Short mmCIF file of C-alpha atoms in Angstrom, two decimals:
data_model
loop_
_atom_site.label_atom_id
_atom_site.label_comp_id
_atom_site.label_asym_id
_atom_site.label_seq_id
_atom_site.Cartn_x
_atom_site.Cartn_y
_atom_site.Cartn_z
CA MET G 1 -82.51 -24.50 57.94
CA GLU G 2 -83.50 -20.87 57.51
CA ILE G 3 -82.94 -20.24 61.24
CA VAL G 4 -79.45 -21.72 61.05
CA PHE G 5 -78.66 -19.54 58.04
CA LEU G 6 -79.89 -16.41 59.80
CA ILE G 7 -77.83 -17.20 62.91
CA SER G 8 -74.72 -17.76 60.77
CA LEU G 9 -75.32 -14.51 58.93
CA ALA G 10 -75.74 -12.64 62.21
CA LEU G 11 -72.43 -14.01 63.48
CA ILE G 12 -70.67 -12.90 60.32
CA LEU G 13 -72.16 -9.42 60.55
CA GLN G 14 -71.23 -9.10 64.22
CA GLY G 15 -67.67 -10.02 63.31
CA ARG G 16 -65.17 -9.80 66.09
CA GLU G 17 -67.77 -8.97 68.74
CA ALA G 18 -69.46 -12.33 68.24
CA LEU G 19 -66.48 -14.54 67.56
CA GLY G 20 -63.71 -12.71 69.33
CA ASP G 21 -60.63 -11.62 67.38
CA HIS G 22 -58.35 -13.87 69.38
CA GLU G 23 -60.13 -16.96 68.04
CA LEU G 24 -58.67 -16.11 64.62
CA LEU G 25 -55.14 -16.18 66.01
CA ILE G 26 -53.33 -19.51 65.86
CA HIS G 27 -50.09 -21.12 66.99
CA ASP G 28 -47.44 -21.60 64.29
CA TYR G 29 -49.17 -19.01 62.12
CA TYR G 30 -45.97 -18.34 60.15
CA LYS G 31 -44.88 -21.98 59.86
CA GLU G 32 -45.46 -22.03 56.10
CA GLN G 33 -45.25 -18.33 55.21
CA CYS G 34 -42.14 -17.45 57.21
CA PRO G 35 -40.69 -20.45 59.08
CA SER G 36 -37.74 -18.43 60.43
CA ALA G 37 -39.93 -15.68 61.96
CA GLU G 38 -39.87 -16.76 65.60
CA GLU G 39 -36.17 -17.62 65.44
CA ILE G 40 -35.32 -14.18 64.02
CA VAL G 41 -37.33 -12.44 66.74
CA GLY G 42 -35.89 -14.60 69.54
CA ARG G 43 -32.28 -14.25 68.43
CA ASN G 44 -32.43 -10.47 68.15
CA VAL G 45 -34.28 -10.00 71.42
CA GLU G 46 -31.55 -12.07 73.07
CA ILE G 47 -28.82 -9.91 71.50
CA ALA G 48 -30.57 -6.73 72.68
CA VAL G 49 -31.15 -8.01 76.23
CA ARG G 50 -27.61 -9.29 76.64
CA LYS G 51 -26.36 -5.88 75.58
CA ASP G 52 -28.80 -4.06 77.87
CA PRO G 53 -30.58 -6.24 80.48
CA ARG G 54 -33.11 -3.46 81.11
CA MET G 55 -34.34 -3.90 77.53
CA ALA G 56 -36.30 -6.98 78.60
CA ALA G 57 -38.58 -4.87 80.77
CA SER G 58 -38.78 -2.19 78.06
CA LEU G 59 -40.01 -4.64 75.40
CA LEU G 60 -42.58 -6.12 77.77
CA ARG G 61 -43.79 -2.63 78.66
CA MET G 62 -44.07 -1.66 74.99
CA HIS G 63 -46.42 -4.60 74.35
CA PHE G 64 -48.50 -3.49 77.36
CA HIS G 65 -48.69 0.14 76.21
CA ASP G 66 -49.65 -0.96 72.71
CA CYS G 67 -52.47 -3.26 73.79
CA PHE G 68 -54.08 -0.70 76.10
CA VAL G 69 -54.67 1.73 73.21
CA MET G 70 -57.10 0.45 70.56
CA GLY G 71 -55.82 -3.10 71.11
CA CYS G 72 -52.67 -5.04 70.21
CA ASP G 73 -52.19 -3.50 66.77
CA ALA G 74 -48.70 -1.89 66.87
CA SER G 75 -50.21 1.60 66.88
CA VAL G 76 -47.62 2.54 69.54
CA LEU G 77 -44.84 2.09 66.96
CA LEU G 78 -46.16 4.69 64.50
CA ASP G 79 -44.25 7.96 64.16
CA SER G 80 -46.04 11.24 63.55
CA TYR G 81 -46.54 11.63 59.81
CA GLY G 82 -49.31 13.18 57.72
CA ASN G 83 -52.51 13.04 59.76
CA ILE G 84 -51.05 10.61 62.30
CA VAL G 85 -50.03 11.98 65.69
CA SER G 86 -47.77 9.45 67.37
CA GLU G 87 -48.65 7.78 70.67
CA LYS G 88 -44.98 8.17 71.50
CA GLN G 89 -45.81 11.78 72.42
CA ALA G 90 -48.33 10.74 75.08
CA VAL G 91 -47.45 11.50 78.71
CA PRO G 92 -46.97 7.81 79.72
CA ASN G 93 -44.64 7.24 76.74
CA LEU G 94 -42.69 10.46 76.15
CA ASN G 95 -38.99 10.13 77.09
CA SER G 96 -39.93 6.87 78.78
CA LEU G 97 -40.95 4.12 76.36
CA ARG G 98 -37.92 2.52 74.72
CA GLY G 99 -36.90 -0.39 72.52
CA PHE G 100 -38.11 0.99 69.19
CA LYS G 101 -34.76 0.42 67.46
CA VAL G 102 -34.80 -3.22 68.56
CA ILE G 103 -38.18 -3.66 66.87
CA ASP G 104 -36.92 -1.77 63.79
CA LYS G 105 -34.02 -4.19 63.41
CA ILE G 106 -36.21 -7.25 63.81
CA LYS G 107 -38.67 -5.90 61.25
CA TYR G 108 -35.87 -5.14 58.78
CA LEU G 109 -34.58 -8.71 59.03
CA LEU G 110 -38.06 -10.17 58.69
CA GLU G 111 -38.74 -8.07 55.60
CA GLU G 112 -35.55 -9.43 54.07
CA ALA G 113 -36.54 -13.00 54.88
CA CYS G 114 -40.30 -12.81 54.22
CA PRO G 115 -41.52 -9.50 52.72
CA LEU G 116 -44.91 -8.19 53.87
CA THR G 117 -45.61 -11.27 55.95
CA VAL G 118 -44.94 -10.75 59.68
CA SER G 119 -46.88 -7.96 61.37
CA CYS G 120 -45.35 -5.47 63.76
CA ALA G 121 -48.09 -6.35 66.26
CA ASP G 122 -46.99 -9.99 66.23
CA ILE G 123 -43.35 -8.91 66.63
CA LEU G 124 -44.29 -7.03 69.82
CA ALA G 125 -46.13 -10.06 71.22
CA MET G 126 -43.23 -12.42 70.44
CA ALA G 127 -40.58 -9.99 71.71
CA ALA G 128 -42.40 -9.57 75.05
CA ARG G 129 -42.56 -13.35 75.49
CA ASP G 130 -38.89 -13.83 74.64
CA ALA G 131 -37.82 -10.96 76.90
CA VAL G 132 -39.58 -12.48 79.92
CA LEU G 133 -38.07 -15.91 79.27
CA LEU G 134 -34.55 -14.48 78.94
CA ARG G 135 -34.82 -12.95 82.42
CA GLY G 136 -35.85 -16.19 84.09
CA GLY G 137 -39.60 -15.94 83.62
CA PRO G 138 -42.09 -18.48 82.28
CA ARG G 139 -42.30 -19.76 78.71
CA TRP G 140 -45.53 -19.63 76.72
CA LYS G 141 -46.67 -20.05 73.14
CA VAL G 142 -48.01 -16.93 71.44
CA LYS G 143 -50.93 -17.22 69.05
CA LEU G 144 -50.16 -15.15 65.97
CA GLY G 145 -51.93 -13.58 63.03
CA ARG G 146 -52.38 -10.01 64.25
CA ARG G 147 -52.35 -7.22 61.71
CA ASP G 148 -51.17 -3.63 62.06
CA SER G 149 -53.26 -0.55 62.67
CA LEU G 150 -53.59 2.19 60.05
CA LYS G 151 -53.80 4.86 62.73
CA ALA G 152 -52.60 5.90 66.18
CA SER G 153 -54.45 7.45 69.12
CA LEU G 154 -52.60 10.05 71.17
CA ASP G 155 -55.75 10.73 73.19
CA GLY G 156 -56.21 7.02 73.84
CA ALA G 157 -52.63 6.68 75.06
CA ASN G 158 -53.12 9.56 77.48
CA GLN G 159 -56.46 8.22 78.66
CA PHE G 160 -56.12 4.45 78.93
CA ILE G 161 -52.51 3.71 79.94
CA PRO G 162 -52.29 3.58 83.75
CA THR G 163 -49.99 6.15 85.34
CA PRO G 164 -47.41 5.50 88.10
CA ASN G 165 -49.56 7.48 90.54
CA SER G 166 -52.92 5.88 89.70
CA SER G 167 -55.31 5.06 92.51
CA LEU G 168 -56.55 1.49 92.88
CA GLU G 169 -59.98 2.57 91.65
CA THR G 170 -58.42 4.08 88.51
CA LEU G 171 -56.30 0.99 87.88
CA ILE G 172 -59.32 -1.28 88.17
CA SER G 173 -61.18 0.97 85.73
CA ASN G 174 -58.27 1.09 83.25
CA PHE G 175 -57.93 -2.67 83.23
CA GLY G 176 -61.68 -3.22 83.17
CA GLN G 177 -62.00 -1.12 80.02
CA GLN G 178 -59.69 -3.64 78.35
CA GLY G 179 -61.67 -6.65 79.53
CA LEU G 180 -59.13 -7.44 82.23
CA ASP G 181 -60.25 -8.14 85.80
CA ILE G 182 -58.70 -7.41 89.20
CA GLU G 183 -56.81 -10.71 89.20
CA ASP G 184 -55.26 -9.75 85.84
CA LEU G 185 -54.38 -6.32 87.27
CA VAL G 186 -52.49 -7.80 90.21
CA THR G 187 -50.84 -10.47 88.09
CA LEU G 188 -49.68 -8.14 85.31
CA SER G 189 -48.44 -5.64 87.92
CA GLY G 190 -45.89 -8.36 88.65
CA SER G 191 -44.13 -7.21 85.46
CA HIS G 192 -42.56 -4.62 87.77
CA THR G 193 -40.32 -7.37 89.08
CA MET G 194 -37.78 -6.16 86.52
CA GLY G 195 -36.80 -2.85 84.99
CA LYS G 196 -36.33 0.67 86.26
CA ALA G 197 -38.41 3.81 86.73
CA ARG G 198 -37.49 7.47 86.52
CA CYS G 199 -37.56 9.48 89.73
CA LEU G 200 -40.24 11.60 88.11
CA SER G 201 -42.54 8.57 88.33
CA PHE G 202 -42.53 8.28 92.12
CA LYS G 203 -40.81 11.35 93.57
CA GLN G 204 -44.06 12.95 94.63
CA ARG G 205 -44.65 10.44 97.39
CA LEU G 206 -41.13 11.00 98.75
CA TYR G 207 -41.56 14.73 99.37
CA ASP G 208 -45.30 15.32 99.64
CA GLU G 209 -46.21 15.20 103.36
CA ASN G 210 -49.66 13.78 102.68
CA GLN G 211 -48.19 11.04 100.49
CA ILE G 212 -45.53 10.20 103.08
CA GLU G 213 -48.10 9.84 105.86
CA ARG G 214 -50.38 7.68 103.70
CA HIS G 215 -47.63 5.30 102.59
CA ASP G 216 -45.66 5.21 105.83
CA LYS G 217 -48.30 4.87 108.52
CA TYR G 218 -46.74 1.64 109.86
CA LYS G 219 -43.21 3.13 109.84
CA ARG G 220 -41.99 0.10 107.88
CA TYR G 221 -40.50 2.09 105.02
CA THR G 222 -38.02 4.36 106.81
CA THR G 223 -34.86 2.69 105.46
CA PHE G 224 -36.32 2.34 101.97
CA GLN G 225 -37.38 6.00 102.01
CA LYS G 226 -33.84 7.05 102.93
CA ILE G 227 -32.43 5.02 100.03
CA LEU G 228 -34.90 6.60 97.61
CA HIS G 229 -34.14 10.08 98.96
CA SER G 230 -30.45 9.49 98.26
CA ILE G 231 -31.23 8.53 94.66
CA CYS G 232 -33.93 11.08 93.94
CA LYS G 233 -33.20 14.57 95.21
CA GLN G 234 -36.02 17.07 95.30
CA SER G 235 -34.76 18.79 92.16
CA GLY G 236 -32.59 17.92 89.20
CA THR G 237 -33.10 14.15 89.32
CA ASP G 238 -36.29 13.60 87.31
CA ASN G 239 -34.55 11.32 84.81
CA VAL G 240 -32.42 9.40 87.31
CA LEU G 241 -33.39 5.72 87.41
CA ALA G 242 -34.24 3.46 90.34
CA PRO G 243 -34.94 -0.28 90.14
CA LEU G 244 -38.58 -1.34 90.38
CA ASP G 245 -37.41 -4.39 92.31
CA SER G 246 -34.43 -3.43 94.46
CA ARG G 247 -33.54 -7.05 95.27
CA THR G 248 -33.47 -8.82 91.91
CA PRO G 249 -33.84 -5.93 89.42
CA ALA G 250 -32.79 -7.89 86.33
CA ARG G 251 -34.75 -11.10 86.97
CA PHE G 252 -38.34 -11.98 86.31
CA ASP G 253 -39.43 -13.60 89.56
CA ASN G 254 -41.97 -13.15 92.37
CA HIS G 255 -39.92 -10.69 94.41
CA TYR G 256 -42.20 -7.82 93.38
CA PHE G 257 -44.92 -9.29 95.60
CA ILE G 258 -42.54 -9.96 98.48
CA ASN G 259 -41.34 -6.35 98.21
CA LEU G 260 -44.88 -4.98 98.37
CA LEU G 261 -45.71 -6.97 101.48
CA GLU G 262 -42.51 -5.82 103.17
CA GLY G 263 -42.97 -2.16 102.27
CA TYR G 264 -40.53 -1.93 99.36
CA GLY G 265 -42.92 -1.06 96.55
CA LEU G 266 -41.51 1.72 94.37
CA LEU G 267 -44.43 3.25 92.47
CA GLY G 268 -47.58 4.68 93.95
CA SER G 269 -49.56 2.40 91.62
CA ASP G 270 -47.76 -0.56 93.19
CA ASN G 271 -48.40 0.43 96.78
CA VAL G 272 -52.13 1.09 96.30
CA LEU G 273 -52.57 -2.66 95.81
CA ILE G 274 -52.09 -2.88 99.57
CA ASN G 275 -52.89 0.58 100.90
CA GLU G 276 -56.25 0.88 99.14
CA ASP G 277 -57.32 -2.76 99.30
CA GLN G 278 -60.35 -2.38 101.56
CA GLU G 279 -61.72 -5.89 101.09
CA GLY G 280 -58.41 -7.72 101.54
CA ASP G 281 -58.83 -9.92 98.44
CA ILE G 282 -55.91 -8.31 96.61
CA THR G 283 -53.65 -8.74 99.64
CA LYS G 284 -54.52 -12.45 99.67
CA GLN G 285 -53.46 -12.67 96.03
CA LEU G 286 -50.21 -10.84 96.82
CA TRP G 287 -49.46 -13.31 99.62
CA ALA G 288 -50.24 -16.25 97.33
CA TYR G 289 -47.80 -15.04 94.66
CA ALA G 290 -45.16 -14.08 97.22
CA SER G 291 -45.35 -17.60 98.64
CA ASP G 292 -45.46 -19.51 95.35
CA GLN G 293 -43.49 -18.31 92.32
CA GLU G 294 -44.84 -21.09 90.10
CA LEU G 295 -48.39 -19.95 90.88
CA PHE G 296 -47.46 -16.42 89.83
CA PHE G 297 -45.81 -17.68 86.63
CA ALA G 298 -48.86 -19.75 85.67
CA SER G 299 -51.19 -16.82 86.36
CA PHE G 300 -48.93 -14.42 84.48
CA VAL G 301 -48.99 -16.58 81.36
CA LYS G 302 -52.78 -16.70 81.48
CA SER G 303 -53.13 -12.94 81.96
CA ILE G 304 -50.57 -11.81 79.38
CA ILE G 305 -52.07 -14.10 76.74
CA LYS G 306 -55.44 -12.56 77.58
CA MET G 307 -53.95 -9.06 77.29
CA GLY G 308 -52.26 -9.92 73.98
CA ASN G 309 -55.67 -10.76 72.50
CA ILE G 310 -57.27 -7.36 73.16
CA ASN G 311 -59.05 -6.04 70.04
CA VAL G 312 -56.60 -7.57 67.59
CA LEU G 313 -56.94 -6.90 63.88
CA THR G 314 -57.12 -10.03 61.73
CA GLY G 315 -58.05 -11.20 58.25
CA ASN G 316 -58.38 -8.21 55.94
CA GLU G 317 -58.35 -5.63 58.73
CA GLY G 318 -55.43 -3.22 58.96
CA GLU G 319 -52.30 -4.21 57.06
CA ILE G 320 -48.85 -5.76 57.34
CA ARG G 321 -46.53 -2.75 57.53
CA ARG G 322 -43.24 -2.72 55.63
CA ASN G 323 -41.83 -0.35 58.25
CA CYS G 324 -43.27 -0.42 61.77
CA ARG G 325 -42.99 3.37 62.06
CA PHE G 326 -45.21 4.19 59.07
CA VAL G 327 -48.34 2.90 57.36
CA ASN G 328 -47.69 1.56 53.90
CA PRO G 329 -47.90 4.06 51.01
CA LEU G 330 -51.10 3.79 48.98
CA GLY G 331 -50.78 1.29 46.18
CA SER G 332 -47.80 -0.53 47.72
#
């Protein structure tokens, strides 16, 4: 009996490390507290995406950038205020991450319906799911119950969010630090089947001779390179946009993987999945997804649920923010 008690006490003291935060998340978390929560999120994501189809990719990306810094805790939504320096100022986010006003509107409506009930972190998770579904992607149920961070990490955003020019080794390391494996890396890279990227994100490989030689050694990309050169001039086009998937830019499908295999990957961090795959295992996974969209969808659901569980705050940790941009005032 004493041994059982000691084991139970040890588990309690170890907290999330022993039990795993995600085990405290549940489906239908707001069923009693705020039954309209998921409907409010879904309706407003749909309005935003119909108005701007690119917003689907932006909301999915925001969830990704949030989870890779301290976990899925809505720290990415915090503005600079007091001793908080916003993650929005980090290199991967500055003048790039978008969709904050969509989240603001959803939060405002949820506060009207159910004050201090639905976390900003849960809004991000639900919005990402709904955005993918609206663009033709898979449906999945999101476990909820996340709470919001009381701080942000500018250094973490600069350090842990993969860059468009990351090497394969760096990508594997970035994902590994979040508890995500190589299969998750390849699968979640499939998010680049929709959305757009600024020329600044990939222009280096268009005009750097070493980059051109490395990415064009089979001479498969000549036409694609010419198209990209016409969009992204050597100067003055940093903020011009190009589709991540030139064939079906507004749909969530498996064309990202087909594009990579045919030499139409846009970002350097996309192309390294082939160019730096020494063992060939990643290329096999690319072929599998390119050949079977349902396989990709099933794998994507598994990986994004796994990502959405990274270091979540639950129970009495963090708070439920009134405004996603600021921590609650003391005493509120």
